[in-house]
Amino acid sequence: MSAINSKNERLFQFFWTAFFILITCIAMIPILRVLAVSLSGKNAILAGKVFILPVDINIEAYTRALQSGSFVNAFWYSIVLMLASTVINLVMTVLAAYPLSKKGLVGGKIVMTLFVLTMYLHPGVIPEYLNVRDFKMIDTVWALIVPGALSAYNMIIMCNAFKGIDAAIYDAAKIDGCSEARCLLSVVLPLVYPTMATLGLFYAVGRWNGISDVLYYINSSKYFTVQMVLKQFVESINVSVEEGLQTNLVAENIKAASIVISMLPMLIVYPFVQKFFTKGIMVGAVKG
């Protein structure tokens, strides 16, 4: 009987492993195609020969993209914006989640209910715009940071992570004379580091890929993020026939190269955070 169960289990694991490998390969096709187009020559692209492998390798598109002042400036600006907003997001999340994780907090359940309601009752774009306008944040960098400074969903995950810490640890910190601030900084945060790293990744990816708030609130090009500049590239970039004959480029080359460059920060950061990903989510989801 055990041999049959063991055989069935191996078949089950083989099937799902093969299935997820297939799904992963399918999901990689668009990324590989963009990379292939960015590295291929003009004639191969126009002839439709490029799929997931580059043809007539040419890196001139990357040189052209990096020589574009607007793209380079937007790239570095987006990195600084992503780092700053992620730090602010994590600070706001921790400061909201820590007191709400305490059982004896007066009015804590009411405040938590209000946070949860924001996940289901969205006011809409126009009220949000009017709110940002009334706070004089239109066409400022604060319009890209303050409205999304706290995610209720991420705050609940962090709150549950705090609740998962043994009460004896809090008691020991109080016996040692720790204040609430010292307890949070020196005792609690090191214990929920995987959750913080995971939520930091969520916030960073959301800010890096965000474009709707730039469309709504930003008018000056100096505040355009890399995604906004990419949108402009995709909509309007055009390499003339004469220039194309001289450079062996078509518009698709520069578009694809710009997209690949814009993906690099997330591709670099993710491997360092991935080991905390599953653990961080599970720690924040076990207790509620």
PDB file of C-alpha atoms in Angstrom, residues 33-241:
ATOM      1  CA  ARG A  33      11.314  38.375 -27.333  1.00  0.00           C
ATOM      2  CA  VAL A  34      11.844  41.947 -26.130  1.00  0.00           C
ATOM      3  CA  LEU A  35      15.482  41.130 -25.388  1.00  0.00           C
ATOM      4  CA  ALA A  36      15.895  39.522 -28.811  1.00  0.00           C
ATOM      5  CA  VAL A  37      14.374  42.516 -30.618  1.00  0.00           C
ATOM      6  CA  SER A  38      16.636  44.917 -28.719  1.00  0.00           C
ATOM      7  CA  LEU A  39      19.713  42.988 -29.886  1.00  0.00           C
ATOM      8  CA  SER A  40      18.672  42.237 -33.478  1.00  0.00           C
ATOM      9  CA  GLY A  41      19.434  44.031 -36.711  1.00  0.00           C
ATOM     10  CA  LYS A  42      16.953  46.108 -38.692  1.00  0.00           C
ATOM     11  CA  ASN A  43      16.615  43.748 -41.639  1.00  0.00           C
ATOM     12  CA  ALA A  44      15.898  40.738 -39.435  1.00  0.00           C
ATOM     13  CA  ILE A  45      13.173  42.617 -37.542  1.00  0.00           C
ATOM     14  CA  LEU A  46      11.526  43.937 -40.704  1.00  0.00           C
ATOM     15  CA  ALA A  47      11.627  40.460 -42.227  1.00  0.00           C
ATOM     16  CA  GLY A  48       9.915  38.982 -39.149  1.00  0.00           C
ATOM     17  CA  LYS A  49      12.788  36.596 -38.386  1.00  0.00           C
ATOM     18  CA  VAL A  50      13.125  37.519 -34.717  1.00  0.00           C
ATOM     19  CA  PHE A  51      11.279  35.479 -32.106  1.00  0.00           C
ATOM     20  CA  ILE A  52      13.124  34.671 -28.856  1.00  0.00           C
ATOM     21  CA  LEU A  53      16.691  34.625 -30.183  1.00  0.00           C
ATOM     22  CA  PRO A  54      18.463  37.701 -31.601  1.00  0.00           C
ATOM     23  CA  VAL A  55      19.357  37.724 -35.302  1.00  0.00           C
ATOM     24  CA  ASP A  56      22.245  39.821 -36.661  1.00  0.00           C
ATOM     25  CA  ILE A  57      23.259  40.963 -33.179  1.00  0.00           C
ATOM     26  CA  ASN A  58      23.463  44.739 -32.855  1.00  0.00           C
ATOM     27  CA  ILE A  59      23.852  46.688 -29.556  1.00  0.00           C
ATOM     28  CA  GLU A  60      23.441  50.118 -31.117  1.00  0.00           C
ATOM     29  CA  ALA A  61      19.911  50.409 -29.718  1.00  0.00           C
ATOM     30  CA  TYR A  62      21.286  50.325 -26.158  1.00  0.00           C
ATOM     31  CA  THR A  63      23.798  53.016 -27.034  1.00  0.00           C
ATOM     32  CA  ARG A  64      21.019  55.168 -28.491  1.00  0.00           C
ATOM     33  CA  ALA A  65      18.752  54.625 -25.470  1.00  0.00           C
ATOM     34  CA  LEU A  66      21.534  55.490 -23.007  1.00  0.00           C
ATOM     35  CA  GLN A  67      22.379  58.610 -25.007  1.00  0.00           C
ATOM     36  CA  SER A  68      18.804  59.854 -24.611  1.00  0.00           C
ATOM     37  CA  GLY A  69      19.001  62.480 -21.896  1.00  0.00           C
ATOM     38  CA  SER A  70      15.317  62.221 -20.971  1.00  0.00           C
ATOM     39  CA  PHE A  71      15.488  58.445 -20.524  1.00  0.00           C
ATOM     40  CA  VAL A  72      18.698  58.447 -18.473  1.00  0.00           C
ATOM     41  CA  ASN A  73      17.473  61.263 -16.222  1.00  0.00           C
ATOM     42  CA  ALA A  74      14.121  59.543 -15.730  1.00  0.00           C
ATOM     43  CA  PHE A  75      15.897  56.258 -14.973  1.00  0.00           C
ATOM     44  CA  TRP A  76      18.034  57.648 -12.144  1.00  0.00           C
ATOM     45  CA  TYR A  77      15.186  59.808 -10.865  1.00  0.00           C
ATOM     46  CA  SER A  78      12.941  56.724 -10.724  1.00  0.00           C
ATOM     47  CA  ILE A  79      15.550  54.800  -8.731  1.00  0.00           C
ATOM     48  CA  VAL A  80      15.825  57.597  -6.144  1.00  0.00           C
ATOM     49  CA  LEU A  81      12.034  57.958  -6.055  1.00  0.00           C
ATOM     50  CA  MET A  82      11.597  54.201  -5.611  1.00  0.00           C
ATOM     51  CA  LEU A  83      14.084  54.046  -2.728  1.00  0.00           C
ATOM     52  CA  ALA A  84      12.646  57.101  -0.971  1.00  0.00           C
ATOM     53  CA  SER A  85       9.026  56.013  -1.337  1.00  0.00           C
ATOM     54  CA  THR A  86       9.834  52.449  -0.218  1.00  0.00           C
ATOM     55  CA  VAL A  87      11.470  53.737   2.976  1.00  0.00           C
ATOM     56  CA  ILE A  88       8.493  56.020   3.672  1.00  0.00           C
ATOM     57  CA  ASN A  89       6.050  53.200   2.919  1.00  0.00           C
ATOM     58  CA  LEU A  90       7.785  50.810   5.315  1.00  0.00           C
ATOM     59  CA  VAL A  91       8.006  53.417   8.078  1.00  0.00           C
ATOM     60  CA  MET A  92       4.299  54.249   7.742  1.00  0.00           C
ATOM     61  CA  THR A  93       3.366  50.556   7.620  1.00  0.00           C
ATOM     62  CA  VAL A  94       5.360  49.714  10.744  1.00  0.00           C
ATOM     63  CA  LEU A  95       4.077  52.737  12.681  1.00  0.00           C
ATOM     64  CA  ALA A  96       0.478  51.785  11.855  1.00  0.00           C
ATOM     65  CA  ALA A  97       0.826  48.033  12.337  1.00  0.00           C
ATOM     66  CA  TYR A  98       2.766  47.969  15.604  1.00  0.00           C
ATOM     67  CA  PRO A  99       0.197  49.701  17.848  1.00  0.00           C
ATOM     68  CA  LEU A 100      -2.701  47.919  16.107  1.00  0.00           C
ATOM     69  CA  SER A 101      -1.078  44.566  16.924  1.00  0.00           C
ATOM     70  CA  LYS A 102      -1.489  45.284  20.645  1.00  0.00           C
ATOM     71  CA  LYS A 103      -4.534  43.611  22.198  1.00  0.00           C
ATOM     72  CA  GLY A 104      -5.128  46.348  24.746  1.00  0.00           C
ATOM     73  CA  LEU A 105      -5.129  49.284  22.341  1.00  0.00           C
ATOM     74  CA  VAL A 106      -8.196  51.437  22.976  1.00  0.00           C
ATOM     75  CA  GLY A 107     -10.185  51.804  19.752  1.00  0.00           C
ATOM     76  CA  GLY A 108      -7.819  49.472  17.913  1.00  0.00           C
ATOM     77  CA  LYS A 109     -10.611  47.381  16.389  1.00  0.00           C
ATOM     78  CA  ILE A 110     -12.371  50.476  15.093  1.00  0.00           C
ATOM     79  CA  VAL A 111      -9.191  51.812  13.483  1.00  0.00           C
ATOM     80  CA  MET A 112      -8.464  48.411  11.926  1.00  0.00           C
ATOM     81  CA  THR A 113     -12.002  48.303  10.538  1.00  0.00           C
ATOM     82  CA  LEU A 114     -11.477  51.708   8.934  1.00  0.00           C
ATOM     83  CA  PHE A 115      -8.261  50.452   7.330  1.00  0.00           C
ATOM     84  CA  VAL A 116     -10.044  47.386   5.965  1.00  0.00           C
ATOM     85  CA  LEU A 117     -12.869  49.513   4.560  1.00  0.00           C
ATOM     86  CA  THR A 118     -10.385  51.449   2.432  1.00  0.00           C
ATOM     87  CA  MET A 119      -9.614  48.179   0.629  1.00  0.00           C
ATOM     88  CA  TYR A 120     -13.238  47.828  -0.499  1.00  0.00           C
ATOM     89  CA  LEU A 121     -14.552  51.401  -0.731  1.00  0.00           C
ATOM     90  CA  HIS A 122     -12.410  53.237  -3.254  1.00  0.00           C
ATOM     91  CA  PRO A 123     -13.408  56.892  -3.737  1.00  0.00           C
ATOM     92  CA  GLY A 124     -12.371  57.004  -7.406  1.00  0.00           C
ATOM     93  CA  VAL A 125      -9.936  59.018  -9.471  1.00  0.00           C
ATOM     94  CA  ILE A 126     -11.686  62.410  -9.325  1.00  0.00           C
ATOM     95  CA  PRO A 127     -11.943  62.636  -5.495  1.00  0.00           C
ATOM     96  CA  GLU A 128      -8.308  61.535  -5.231  1.00  0.00           C
ATOM     97  CA  TYR A 129      -7.243  64.193  -7.725  1.00  0.00           C
ATOM     98  CA  LEU A 130      -9.195  66.898  -5.880  1.00  0.00           C
ATOM     99  CA  ASN A 131      -7.640  65.792  -2.603  1.00  0.00           C
ATOM    100  CA  VAL A 132      -4.106  65.961  -4.025  1.00  0.00           C
ATOM    101  CA  ARG A 133      -4.877  69.345  -5.583  1.00  0.00           C
ATOM    102  CA  ASP A 134      -6.226  70.769  -2.326  1.00  0.00           C
ATOM    103  CA  PHE A 135      -3.002  69.755  -0.565  1.00  0.00           C
ATOM    104  CA  LYS A 136      -1.003  71.670  -3.223  1.00  0.00           C
ATOM    105  CA  MET A 137       0.822  68.549  -4.409  1.00  0.00           C
ATOM    106  CA  ILE A 138      -0.016  68.727  -8.117  1.00  0.00           C
ATOM    107  CA  ASP A 139       3.157  68.693 -10.228  1.00  0.00           C
ATOM    108  CA  THR A 140       5.391  67.912  -7.238  1.00  0.00           C
ATOM    109  CA  VAL A 141       7.261  64.776  -6.279  1.00  0.00           C
ATOM    110  CA  TRP A 142       5.059  64.472  -3.176  1.00  0.00           C
ATOM    111  CA  ALA A 143       2.110  63.562  -5.392  1.00  0.00           C
ATOM    112  CA  LEU A 144       3.958  60.351  -6.221  1.00  0.00           C
ATOM    113  CA  ILE A 145       4.791  59.516  -2.593  1.00  0.00           C
ATOM    114  CA  VAL A 146       2.131  60.729  -0.149  1.00  0.00           C
ATOM    115  CA  PRO A 147      -1.131  59.315  -1.660  1.00  0.00           C
ATOM    116  CA  GLY A 148       0.285  55.774  -1.688  1.00  0.00           C
ATOM    117  CA  ALA A 149       2.377  56.042   1.470  1.00  0.00           C
ATOM    118  CA  LEU A 150       0.462  53.245   3.190  1.00  0.00           C
ATOM    119  CA  SER A 151      -1.174  50.096   1.854  1.00  0.00           C
ATOM    120  CA  ALA A 152      -3.891  48.669   4.109  1.00  0.00           C
ATOM    121  CA  TYR A 153      -3.242  45.163   2.770  1.00  0.00           C
ATOM    122  CA  ASN A 154       0.474  45.339   3.541  1.00  0.00           C
ATOM    123  CA  MET A 155      -0.238  46.900   6.922  1.00  0.00           C
ATOM    124  CA  ILE A 156      -2.459  43.936   7.857  1.00  0.00           C
ATOM    125  CA  ILE A 157       0.324  41.515   6.857  1.00  0.00           C
ATOM    126  CA  MET A 158       2.803  43.430   9.034  1.00  0.00           C
ATOM    127  CA  CYS A 159       0.293  43.608  11.899  1.00  0.00           C
ATOM    128  CA  ASN A 160      -0.159  39.832  11.814  1.00  0.00           C
ATOM    129  CA  ALA A 161       3.601  39.384  11.801  1.00  0.00           C
ATOM    130  CA  PHE A 162       3.824  41.455  14.988  1.00  0.00           C
ATOM    131  CA  LYS A 163       1.001  39.400  16.532  1.00  0.00           C
ATOM    132  CA  GLY A 164       2.920  36.221  15.747  1.00  0.00           C
ATOM    133  CA  ILE A 165       5.746  37.211  18.102  1.00  0.00           C
ATOM    134  CA  ASP A 166       5.595  35.435  21.469  1.00  0.00           C
ATOM    135  CA  ALA A 167       4.220  37.679  24.213  1.00  0.00           C
ATOM    136  CA  ALA A 168       7.101  36.561  26.466  1.00  0.00           C
ATOM    137  CA  ILE A 169       9.500  38.509  24.247  1.00  0.00           C
ATOM    138  CA  TYR A 170       7.555  41.725  24.842  1.00  0.00           C
ATOM    139  CA  ASP A 171       7.453  40.992  28.584  1.00  0.00           C
ATOM    140  CA  ALA A 172      11.200  40.385  28.698  1.00  0.00           C
ATOM    141  CA  ALA A 173      11.855  43.667  26.876  1.00  0.00           C
ATOM    142  CA  LYS A 174       9.685  45.567  29.375  1.00  0.00           C
ATOM    143  CA  ILE A 175      11.473  43.918  32.325  1.00  0.00           C
ATOM    144  CA  ASP A 176      14.788  45.077  30.843  1.00  0.00           C
ATOM    145  CA  GLY A 177      13.429  48.622  30.818  1.00  0.00           C
ATOM    146  CA  CYS A 178      12.780  49.020  27.105  1.00  0.00           C
ATOM    147  CA  SER A 179      10.367  51.718  26.035  1.00  0.00           C
ATOM    148  CA  GLU A 180       7.887  50.945  23.259  1.00  0.00           C
ATOM    149  CA  ALA A 181      10.127  52.684  20.711  1.00  0.00           C
ATOM    150  CA  ARG A 182      13.228  50.804  21.893  1.00  0.00           C
ATOM    151  CA  CYS A 183      11.308  47.527  21.952  1.00  0.00           C
ATOM    152  CA  LEU A 184      10.137  48.107  18.375  1.00  0.00           C
ATOM    153  CA  LEU A 185      13.564  49.056  17.011  1.00  0.00           C
ATOM    154  CA  SER A 186      15.809  46.669  18.930  1.00  0.00           C
ATOM    155  CA  VAL A 187      13.610  43.639  19.596  1.00  0.00           C
ATOM    156  CA  VAL A 188      10.600  43.430  17.308  1.00  0.00           C
ATOM    157  CA  LEU A 189      11.837  44.603  13.895  1.00  0.00           C
ATOM    158  CA  PRO A 190      14.760  42.117  13.726  1.00  0.00           C
ATOM    159  CA  LEU A 191      12.231  39.309  14.271  1.00  0.00           C
ATOM    160  CA  VAL A 192      10.012  40.396  11.363  1.00  0.00           C
ATOM    161  CA  TYR A 193      12.837  41.201   8.948  1.00  0.00           C
ATOM    162  CA  PRO A 194      11.604  38.685   6.306  1.00  0.00           C
ATOM    163  CA  THR A 195       8.177  40.322   6.295  1.00  0.00           C
ATOM    164  CA  MET A 196       9.700  43.798   5.993  1.00  0.00           C
ATOM    165  CA  ALA A 197      11.903  42.672   3.109  1.00  0.00           C
ATOM    166  CA  THR A 198       8.905  41.159   1.319  1.00  0.00           C
ATOM    167  CA  LEU A 199       6.716  44.228   1.795  1.00  0.00           C
ATOM    168  CA  GLY A 200       9.633  46.414   0.739  1.00  0.00           C
ATOM    169  CA  LEU A 201       9.744  44.451  -2.510  1.00  0.00           C
ATOM    170  CA  PHE A 202       6.003  44.942  -2.990  1.00  0.00           C
ATOM    171  CA  TYR A 203       6.305  48.689  -2.446  1.00  0.00           C
ATOM    172  CA  ALA A 204       9.401  49.016  -4.648  1.00  0.00           C
ATOM    173  CA  VAL A 205       7.858  47.112  -7.566  1.00  0.00           C
ATOM    174  CA  GLY A 206       4.614  49.063  -7.246  1.00  0.00           C
ATOM    175  CA  ARG A 207       6.428  52.401  -7.344  1.00  0.00           C
ATOM    176  CA  TRP A 208       8.765  51.368 -10.170  1.00  0.00           C
ATOM    177  CA  ASN A 209       5.909  50.165 -12.359  1.00  0.00           C
ATOM    178  CA  GLY A 210       3.480  52.914 -11.352  1.00  0.00           C
ATOM    179  CA  ILE A 211       2.380  55.285 -14.081  1.00  0.00           C
ATOM    180  CA  SER A 212      -1.245  56.249 -13.396  1.00  0.00           C
ATOM    181  CA  ASP A 213      -0.347  58.781 -10.692  1.00  0.00           C
ATOM    182  CA  VAL A 214       2.235  60.348 -13.018  1.00  0.00           C
ATOM    183  CA  LEU A 215      -0.446  60.727 -15.688  1.00  0.00           C
ATOM    184  CA  TYR A 216      -2.911  62.277 -13.240  1.00  0.00           C
ATOM    185  CA  TYR A 217      -0.738  64.575 -11.120  1.00  0.00           C
ATOM    186  CA  ILE A 218       2.448  65.428 -13.033  1.00  0.00           C
ATOM    187  CA  ASN A 219       2.815  67.996 -15.803  1.00  0.00           C
ATOM    188  CA  SER A 220       6.547  68.812 -15.745  1.00  0.00           C
ATOM    189  CA  SER A 221       8.801  66.402 -17.614  1.00  0.00           C
ATOM    190  CA  LYS A 222      11.448  66.650 -14.871  1.00  0.00           C
ATOM    191  CA  TYR A 223       9.138  64.593 -12.625  1.00  0.00           C
ATOM    192  CA  PHE A 224       8.425  61.928 -15.255  1.00  0.00           C
ATOM    193  CA  THR A 225       9.331  58.409 -14.145  1.00  0.00           C
ATOM    194  CA  VAL A 226      11.043  55.913 -16.404  1.00  0.00           C
ATOM    195  CA  GLN A 227       7.702  54.208 -17.098  1.00  0.00           C
ATOM    196  CA  MET A 228       6.217  57.495 -18.297  1.00  0.00           C
ATOM    197  CA  VAL A 229       9.181  58.093 -20.587  1.00  0.00           C
ATOM    198  CA  LEU A 230       8.844  54.530 -21.883  1.00  0.00           C
ATOM    199  CA  LYS A 231       5.173  55.199 -22.611  1.00  0.00           C
ATOM    200  CA  GLN A 232       6.180  58.229 -24.639  1.00  0.00           C
ATOM    201  CA  PHE A 233       8.824  56.163 -26.449  1.00  0.00           C
ATOM    202  CA  VAL A 234       6.333  53.440 -27.347  1.00  0.00           C
ATOM    203  CA  GLU A 235       3.774  55.974 -28.567  1.00  0.00           C
ATOM    204  CA  SER A 236       5.917  58.430 -30.425  1.00  0.00           C
ATOM    205  CA  ILE A 237       9.496  57.275 -31.082  1.00  0.00           C
ATOM    206  CA  ASN A 238      10.243  56.938 -34.773  1.00  0.00           C
ATOM    207  CA  VAL A 239      13.493  56.356 -36.594  1.00  0.00           C
ATOM    208  CA  SER A 240      13.404  57.845 -40.082  1.00  0.00           C
ATOM    209  CA  VAL A 241      14.163  55.755 -43.122  1.00  0.00           C
TER     210      VAL A 241
END
